[in-house]
Amino acid sequence: VIADLHESRVLGDYIKRWEEIGKKLYHWDLVPPSKARSFPSYIPEPILIDYKEAYLIKDLSPRASATLSRRCLQGIIRDFWGIKPGRLVDEINAIENKVDTTTWQAISAVRKIGNIGAHMEKDINLIVDVDPDESEKLIKLIELLIQDWYINKENRKKQLEDIINTGAVKEAQRKGATKNNHNRKSESHPPPATTTTCYNEAAVAWKKSPTTT
């Protein structure tokens, strides 16, 4: 459920009147309160908190939303890549050779746009605004990084582990089948009597013979 507030003006006279709708002034996402996605529980909770809050206030305060996206990005870089905490610009430079060029440039853009809300300009009269669409673009990058870095990695790990487990099961089945086959062969072909056994059986038969004197 959504709601939009538009400029409007009433035209005509008392007999014939109509309303002219102007530009959209504000937008509300009522149910659910934001477009934030649900992510698996293995994503660090502080990252998800910043992500959800950035989405929640993107229309109310786009600059604050961009700042939260910047903060969220910094948490992702530190957690996923194990980068030692420091200045975000240095942390981003530390992963330049670990990601593709386009991704790195987009990450740098998040930092720069997020800085608009995080830091006052040297000239306090200089106001650089961020609109809701721009703040949402930053959030979409956060979603992309979570998908690429966390979820895809976890899915790949699960798929490889499943293959490894399947291989172990098949190897156990093969060894079990080989052992059973060997046992069946042993039962169908009992070992021949020894020479000693043959001699003993012949002696007993000779003693019992009626012709023996």
Short mmCIF file of N, CA and C in Angstrom, two decimals, residues 56 69 93-94 96 101 105 175 199:
data_model
loop_
_atom_site.label_atom_id
_atom_site.label_comp_id
_atom_site.label_asym_id
_atom_site.label_seq_id
_atom_site.Cartn_x
_atom_site.Cartn_y
_atom_site.Cartn_z
N LEU A 56 14.31 2.74 5.00
CA LEU A 56 13.15 3.27 5.71
C LEU A 56 13.07 4.79 5.60
N SER A 69 23.94 4.19 4.04
CA SER A 69 24.46 3.27 3.02
C SER A 69 25.99 3.28 3.06
N ASN A 93 40.40 1.50 -0.99
CA ASN A 93 41.62 1.34 -1.79
C ASN A 93 42.27 -0.02 -1.54
N ALA A 94 42.07 -0.56 -0.33
CA ALA A 94 42.68 -1.85 0.02
C ALA A 94 42.06 -3.01 -0.75
N GLU A 96 40.87 -2.66 -3.94
CA GLU A 96 40.82 -2.31 -5.36
C GLU A 96 41.22 -3.47 -6.25
N THR A 101 36.75 -3.62 -11.73
CA THR A 101 36.88 -2.16 -11.78
C THR A 101 35.55 -1.44 -11.60
N GLN A 105 34.56 1.21 -8.63
CA GLN A 105 34.15 2.59 -8.91
C GLN A 105 32.80 2.91 -8.29
N LYS A 175 32.09 -49.65 -1.56
CA LYS A 175 32.86 -50.55 -0.69
C LYS A 175 31.96 -51.61 -0.07
N TYR A 199 42.54 -88.50 5.04
CA TYR A 199 43.15 -89.70 5.59
C TYR A 199 42.38 -90.20 6.80
#
